[in-house]
Amino acid sequence: MERVTKLLREHHIQPSAQRVAVGGYVLFTEEHPSAEQVWERVKENFPWLSRATVYNTLNLFVKKGLIRELIITEGKSVFDPRLDPHHHFVDEESGDILDIPFDTLEVRRLKDLPGLDIHETQVIIRGRRSAAPAGV
Amino acid sequence: MERVTKLLREHHIQPSAQRVAVGGYVLFTEEHPSAEQVWERVKENFPWLSRATVYNTLNLFVKKGLIRELIITEGKSVFDPRLDPHHHFVDEESGDILDIPFDTLEVRRLKDLPGLDIHETQVIIRGRRSAAPAGV
DNA sequence: TGCTGTCTTAGAGTTAGTCCAAATTCCATC
DNA sequence: GATGGAATTTGGACTAACTCTAAGACAGCA
């Protein structure tokens, strides 16, 4: 957990017990959890943790650039600790979100977008996991 | 409005006054409205229209393939009558959503996605409208 | 030890959307 | 035109995700 404290400090976040507990999960997960899922998960080891703190902490982590908030699924945001460019696949059956390595796709601008100042480009692939081979 | 009635029938939707009123707006707009925005807008000419009917109607239109539901902005879905492939730009300042013509970008699959059965690929570009030229 | 500002908390409030059961409208058939 | 079952609409209750608020706990330091 020393690792989490260090990460927080590096991003100018005062490490409190709660923040370290939330960070210990959300900074290393591959699950793309929603805020409520983070709460459920961290509460297992930290039962007195309040919902408001989870939301506060996640929003703070986003603002300080420790994680990204993704708008992919209906009704709720999910959080992703991977900051390097990559794409996402959404399993329409289970709702699971998988990372798609950046070099799997090429997105090329063919024409200019006049008057638009681009900040990020997000590719979301939706479909199903077919039964056959192992996951990505 | 005869046009809307025809469209509904072609998609096997019984045209009612309410459905035609909602369709008259949402089937031809370029605004990417949320359900609440559709309600506000259609109520102007149809004040007795209920919220539940708007949600029912929009969901029905999506199920019958008249419009698409997009998950792009925080907290709410928006609806888009354009069914041909195209991309979207989100103005992070105003929240406005603009259509980006399909041939502006090229998305090419460079590697296989084993075990994934792709249904749709969505490209969302986020940024700001710079002051200079007219919109897209 | 006390002070000040930060952090956490429970619960109330808000927003987007669904559910429900009653009322209304539609329409085929008599 | 009357009638009855099905489809549609309605308002309000309900839910989920999230924010706000005000009060209390805690941390750092003088």
Coordinates of C-alpha atoms (C1' of nucleotides) in Angstrom, one line a residue:
Chain A
M1 CA 0.0 0.0 0.0
E2 CA 3.1 2.2 0.3
R3 CA 2.8 2.3 -3.5
V4 CA -0.6 4.0 -3.4
T5 CA 0.5 6.6 -0.9
K6 CA 3.4 7.5 -3.2
L7 CA 1.2 7.8 -6.3
L8 CA -1.2 10.0 -4.4
R9 CA 1.5 12.3 -3.2
E10 CA 3.0 12.5 -6.7
H11 CA -0.3 13.8 -7.9
H12 CA -0.6 16.3 -5.0
I13 CA -3.3 14.4 -3.2
Q14 CA -3.2 14.3 0.5
P15 CA -3.3 10.5 1.3
S16 CA -6.0 9.7 3.8
A17 CA -6.9 6.2 4.9
Q18 CA -10.0 6.3 2.7
R19 CA -8.2 7.6 -0.4
V20 CA -5.6 5.0 0.0
A21 CA -8.2 2.3 0.3
V22 CA -10.1 3.4 -2.8
G23 CA -6.9 3.9 -4.7
G24 CA -5.6 0.5 -3.7
Y25 CA -8.4 -1.0 -5.8
V26 CA -9.3 1.5 -8.5
L27 CA -5.7 2.4 -9.5
F28 CA -4.8 -1.2 -10.4
T29 CA -8.1 -2.8 -11.5
E30 CA -8.8 -4.0 -15.0
E31 CA -12.5 -4.2 -14.4
H32 CA -13.6 -0.7 -15.4
P33 CA -15.8 -0.4 -12.3
S34 CA -18.6 2.1 -11.8
A35 CA -18.6 4.3 -8.7
E36 CA -21.1 2.0 -6.9
Q37 CA -18.9 -1.0 -7.8
V38 CA -15.9 0.7 -6.3
W39 CA -17.9 1.4 -3.1
E40 CA -19.1 -2.3 -2.8
R41 CA -15.6 -3.6 -3.4
V42 CA -13.6 -1.3 -1.1
K43 CA -16.2 -1.6 1.7
E44 CA -15.4 -5.3 2.0
N45 CA -12.2 -4.3 3.7
F46 CA -13.3 -0.9 4.9
P47 CA -16.9 -1.3 6.0
W48 CA -17.3 2.2 7.4
L49 CA -16.5 3.9 4.1
S50 CA -19.2 6.2 3.0
R51 CA -20.7 6.5 -0.5
A52 CA -20.0 10.3 -0.7
T53 CA -16.3 9.7 0.0
V54 CA -16.1 7.2 -2.8
Y55 CA -17.6 9.7 -5.2
N56 CA -15.5 12.6 -3.9
T57 CA -12.3 10.5 -4.1
L58 CA -13.0 9.2 -7.7
N59 CA -13.8 12.7 -8.9
L60 CA -10.6 14.0 -7.3
F61 CA -8.6 11.2 -8.9
V62 CA -10.0 12.1 -12.3
K63 CA -9.3 15.8 -11.7
K64 CA -5.8 15.1 -10.7
G65 CA -5.2 12.8 -13.7
L66 CA -4.8 9.5 -11.9
I67 CA -7.7 7.8 -13.6
R68 CA -10.1 8.5 -16.5
E69 CA -13.8 8.6 -16.5
L70 CA -15.4 6.8 -19.4
I71 CA -18.9 7.3 -20.7
I72 CA -19.7 4.0 -22.3
T73 CA -22.6 2.3 -20.6
E74 CA -26.1 3.5 -20.0
G75 CA -26.8 5.5 -16.9
K76 CA -23.4 5.4 -15.2
S77 CA -19.8 6.3 -15.6
V78 CA -17.0 3.8 -15.2
F79 CA -13.4 4.5 -14.3
D80 CA -10.2 3.3 -15.9
P81 CA -6.7 3.6 -14.4
R82 CA -5.0 3.0 -17.8
L83 CA -4.0 6.4 -19.1
D84 CA -2.1 5.3 -22.2
P85 CA -4.1 5.5 -25.5
H86 CA -6.3 2.4 -26.0
H87 CA -9.8 1.5 -27.2
H88 CA -12.7 -0.3 -25.5
F89 CA -14.9 -3.2 -26.3
V90 CA -18.3 -3.5 -24.6
D91 CA -19.8 -6.9 -24.4
E92 CA -23.5 -6.1 -25.0
E93 CA -24.6 -9.3 -23.2
S94 CA -22.7 -8.9 -19.9
G95 CA -21.9 -5.2 -20.0
D96 CA -18.2 -6.1 -19.4
I97 CA -15.7 -3.7 -20.8
L98 CA -12.4 -4.9 -22.3
D99 CA -9.3 -2.9 -23.2
I100 CA -8.4 -3.0 -26.9
P101 CA -4.7 -2.3 -27.5
F102 CA -4.1 0.9 -29.3
D103 CA -2.3 -0.7 -32.3
T104 CA -5.3 -3.0 -33.0
L105 CA -7.0 -0.1 -34.9
E106 CA -5.8 2.8 -37.0
V107 CA -7.9 5.9 -36.8
R108 CA -6.8 8.3 -39.5
R109 CA -8.1 11.8 -40.2
L110 CA -8.9 12.0 -43.9
K111 CA -10.4 15.5 -43.9
D112 CA -10.0 18.6 -41.9
L113 CA -12.5 19.4 -39.1
P114 CA -12.6 23.1 -39.5
G115 CA -13.4 25.0 -36.4
L116 CA -13.0 22.0 -34.1
D117 CA -10.3 21.8 -31.5
I118 CA -9.8 18.1 -30.8
H119 CA -9.0 17.0 -27.3
E120 CA -9.5 13.3 -27.5
T121 CA -10.8 10.6 -29.8
Q122 CA -12.5 7.6 -28.3
V123 CA -13.3 4.4 -30.1
I124 CA -15.9 2.1 -28.6
I125 CA -16.6 -1.2 -30.2
R126 CA -19.8 -3.0 -29.2
G127 CA -20.6 -6.7 -29.7
R128 CA -20.5 -10.0 -28.1
R129 CA -17.9 -12.3 -26.9
S130 CA -18.2 -15.4 -29.1
A131 CA -17.9 -18.7 -27.1
A132 CA -14.8 -19.9 -28.9
P133 CA -11.4 -18.6 -28.0
A134 CA -10.1 -17.1 -24.8
G135 CA -10.8 -13.5 -24.0
V136 CA -8.5 -10.6 -25.1
Chain B
M1 CA -47.2 15.3 -41.0
E2 CA -48.5 12.8 -43.5
R3 CA -44.8 12.0 -43.9
V4 CA -44.4 10.9 -40.3
T5 CA -47.4 8.7 -40.4
K6 CA -46.1 6.9 -43.4
L7 CA -42.7 6.4 -41.8
L8 CA -44.3 4.9 -38.7
R9 CA -46.4 2.5 -40.7
E10 CA -43.4 1.4 -42.8
H11 CA -41.8 0.5 -39.5
H12 CA -44.9 -1.3 -38.2
I13 CA -45.7 1.2 -35.6
Q14 CA -49.4 2.1 -35.1
P15 CA -49.5 5.9 -35.6
S16 CA -51.2 7.7 -32.7
A17 CA -51.4 11.4 -32.3
Q18 CA -48.7 11.4 -29.6
R19 CA -46.3 9.2 -31.7
V20 CA -46.7 11.4 -34.7
A21 CA -46.0 14.5 -32.6
V22 CA -42.9 13.0 -31.1
G23 CA -41.8 11.6 -34.5
G24 CA -42.4 15.0 -36.2
Y25 CA -39.6 16.4 -34.1
V26 CA -37.2 13.6 -33.3
L27 CA -37.2 12.0 -36.8
F28 CA -35.9 15.1 -38.5
T29 CA -33.8 17.0 -35.8
E30 CA -30.1 17.5 -36.0
E31 CA -29.9 18.4 -32.3
H32 CA -29.2 15.0 -30.8
P33 CA -31.8 15.7 -28.0
S34 CA -32.2 13.8 -24.8
A35 CA -35.5 12.3 -23.8
E36 CA -36.3 15.3 -21.5
Q37 CA -35.4 17.7 -24.3
V38 CA -37.8 15.9 -26.7
W39 CA -40.5 16.2 -24.1
E40 CA -40.0 19.9 -23.6
R41 CA -39.9 20.5 -27.3
V42 CA -42.9 18.5 -28.3
K43 CA -45.0 19.8 -25.4
E44 CA -44.8 23.2 -26.8
N45 CA -47.4 22.2 -29.5
F46 CA -48.8 19.3 -27.5
P47 CA -49.1 20.4 -23.9
W48 CA -50.9 17.4 -22.6
L49 CA -48.2 15.0 -23.6
S50 CA -46.9 12.9 -20.7
R51 CA -43.3 12.1 -19.9
A52 CA -44.0 8.4 -19.8
T53 CA -45.3 8.5 -23.4
V54 CA -42.2 10.2 -24.6
Y55 CA -40.0 7.6 -23.0
N56 CA -42.2 4.8 -24.3
T57 CA -42.3 6.3 -27.8
L58 CA -38.5 6.9 -28.0
N59 CA -37.8 3.4 -26.8
L60 CA -40.2 2.0 -29.4
F61 CA -38.7 4.0 -32.2
V62 CA -35.2 2.7 -31.2
K63 CA -36.5 -0.9 -31.1
K64 CA -38.1 -0.5 -34.5
G65 CA -35.0 1.0 -36.0
L66 CA -36.3 4.5 -36.7
I67 CA -33.7 6.2 -34.6
R68 CA -30.6 5.3 -32.6
E69 CA -29.8 5.8 -29.0
L70 CA -26.3 7.2 -28.3
I71 CA -24.4 7.0 -25.1
I72 CA -22.1 10.0 -25.3
T73 CA -22.8 12.4 -22.5
E74 CA -22.9 12.0 -18.8
G75 CA -26.0 10.7 -17.2
K76 CA -28.4 10.7 -20.1
S77 CA -28.9 9.1 -23.5
V78 CA -29.5 11.1 -26.6
F79 CA -31.3 10.2 -29.8
D80 CA -30.2 10.5 -33.4
P81 CA -32.5 10.0 -36.5
R82 CA -29.5 9.5 -38.8
L83 CA -29.0 5.9 -39.4
D84 CA -26.2 6.0 -41.9
P85 CA -22.7 5.5 -40.6
H86 CA -21.2 8.7 -39.2
H87 CA -19.2 9.9 -36.2
H88 CA -19.8 12.4 -33.5
F89 CA -18.1 15.4 -32.1
V90 CA -18.9 16.6 -28.5
D91 CA -18.3 20.2 -27.7
E92 CA -17.0 19.9 -24.1
E93 CA -18.0 23.4 -23.4
S94 CA -21.6 23.5 -24.4
G95 CA -22.3 19.8 -24.6
D96 CA -23.5 20.1 -28.1
I97 CA -23.2 17.1 -30.3
L98 CA -22.3 17.5 -34.0
D99 CA -22.3 14.9 -36.8
I100 CA -19.0 14.1 -38.4
P101 CA -19.4 12.7 -41.9
F102 CA -18.3 9.1 -42.2
D103 CA -15.5 9.8 -44.8
T104 CA -13.8 12.3 -42.6
L105 CA -12.1 9.5 -40.7
E106 CA -10.8 6.1 -41.6
V107 CA -11.0 3.4 -38.9
R108 CA -9.1 0.4 -40.0
R109 CA -8.7 -2.9 -38.2
L110 CA -5.0 -3.7 -38.1
K111 CA -5.2 -6.8 -36.0
D112 CA -7.7 -9.5 -35.3
L113 CA -10.0 -9.3 -32.3
P114 CA -10.2 -13.0 -31.5
G115 CA -13.4 -14.1 -29.7
L116 CA -15.1 -10.8 -30.3
D117 CA -18.2 -10.5 -32.5
I118 CA -18.4 -6.9 -33.5
H119 CA -21.8 -5.3 -33.9
E120 CA -20.9 -1.6 -34.2
T121 CA -17.9 0.8 -33.9
Q122 CA -18.5 4.2 -32.5
V123 CA -16.0 7.1 -32.8
I124 CA -16.5 10.0 -30.4
I125 CA -14.3 13.0 -30.8
R126 CA -14.3 15.4 -27.9
G127 CA -13.0 19.0 -27.9
R128 CA -14.1 22.6 -28.3
R129 CA -15.4 24.6 -31.1
S130 CA -12.8 27.2 -31.8
A131 CA -14.2 30.7 -32.4
A132 CA -13.0 31.1 -36.0
P133 CA -14.9 29.4 -38.9
A134 CA -18.5 28.4 -39.1
G135 CA -19.6 25.1 -37.6
V136 CA -19.5 21.8 -39.5
Chain C
dT1 C1' -2.7 22.2 23.7
dG2 C1' -5.3 24.8 20.7
dC3 C1' -6.4 26.5 16.1
dT4 C1' -7.4 26.2 11.4
dG5 C1' -8.3 24.1 7.4
dT6 C1' -9.1 19.6 5.2
dC7 C1' -11.6 15.3 5.0
dT8 C1' -15.4 12.3 5.9
dT9 C1' -20.0 11.3 6.9
dA10 C1' -25.2 10.5 6.8
dG11 C1' -28.9 11.9 4.9
dA12 C1' -31.6 14.9 2.0
dG13 C1' -32.0 16.5 -2.7
dT14 C1' -31.8 16.0 -7.8
dT15 C1' -32.0 14.0 -12.3
dA16 C1' -33.0 10.5 -15.7
dG17 C1' -35.6 6.9 -16.4
dT18 C1' -38.8 2.7 -15.4
dC19 C1' -43.0 0.7 -13.6
dC20 C1' -47.8 0.4 -12.6
dA21 C1' -52.6 0.4 -12.6
dA22 C1' -56.3 3.1 -14.1
dA23 C1' -58.4 5.6 -17.8
dT24 C1' -58.9 6.4 -22.7
dT25 C1' -58.8 5.4 -27.4
dC26 C1' -58.8 2.3 -31.3
dC27 C1' -60.8 -0.7 -34.3
dA28 C1' -62.9 -5.0 -36.0
dT29 C1' -67.2 -7.0 -35.9
dC30 C1' -72.0 -7.2 -35.3
Chain D
dG1 C1' -74.1 3.0 -34.7
dA2 C1' -73.0 -0.2 -30.5
dT3 C1' -69.7 -3.2 -28.3
dG4 C1' -65.9 -5.5 -26.4
dG5 C1' -61.0 -6.7 -26.3
dA6 C1' -56.5 -4.9 -27.3
dA7 C1' -53.4 -1.2 -27.6
dT8 C1' -52.1 3.3 -25.9
dT9 C1' -51.6 7.0 -22.7
dT10 C1' -51.4 8.9 -18.3
dG11 C1' -49.9 10.6 -13.6
dG12 C1' -47.7 9.3 -9.9
dA13 C1' -44.9 6.2 -7.3
dC14 C1' -40.5 4.2 -7.6
dT15 C1' -35.4 3.4 -8.5
dA16 C1' -30.5 4.3 -9.5
dA17 C1' -26.7 7.2 -9.9
dC18 C1' -25.0 11.0 -8.3
dT19 C1' -24.5 15.7 -5.8
dC20 C1' -25.1 18.8 -2.0
dT21 C1' -25.0 20.1 2.7
dA22 C1' -24.0 20.8 7.3
dA23 C1' -21.9 18.9 11.1
dG24 C1' -18.4 16.2 13.1
dA25 C1' -13.6 14.1 13.0
dC26 C1' -8.9 14.6 12.0
dA27 C1' -4.2 16.4 10.7
dG28 C1' -0.6 19.5 10.8
dC29 C1' 1.7 22.9 13.1
dA30 C1' 2.4 27.0 16.2

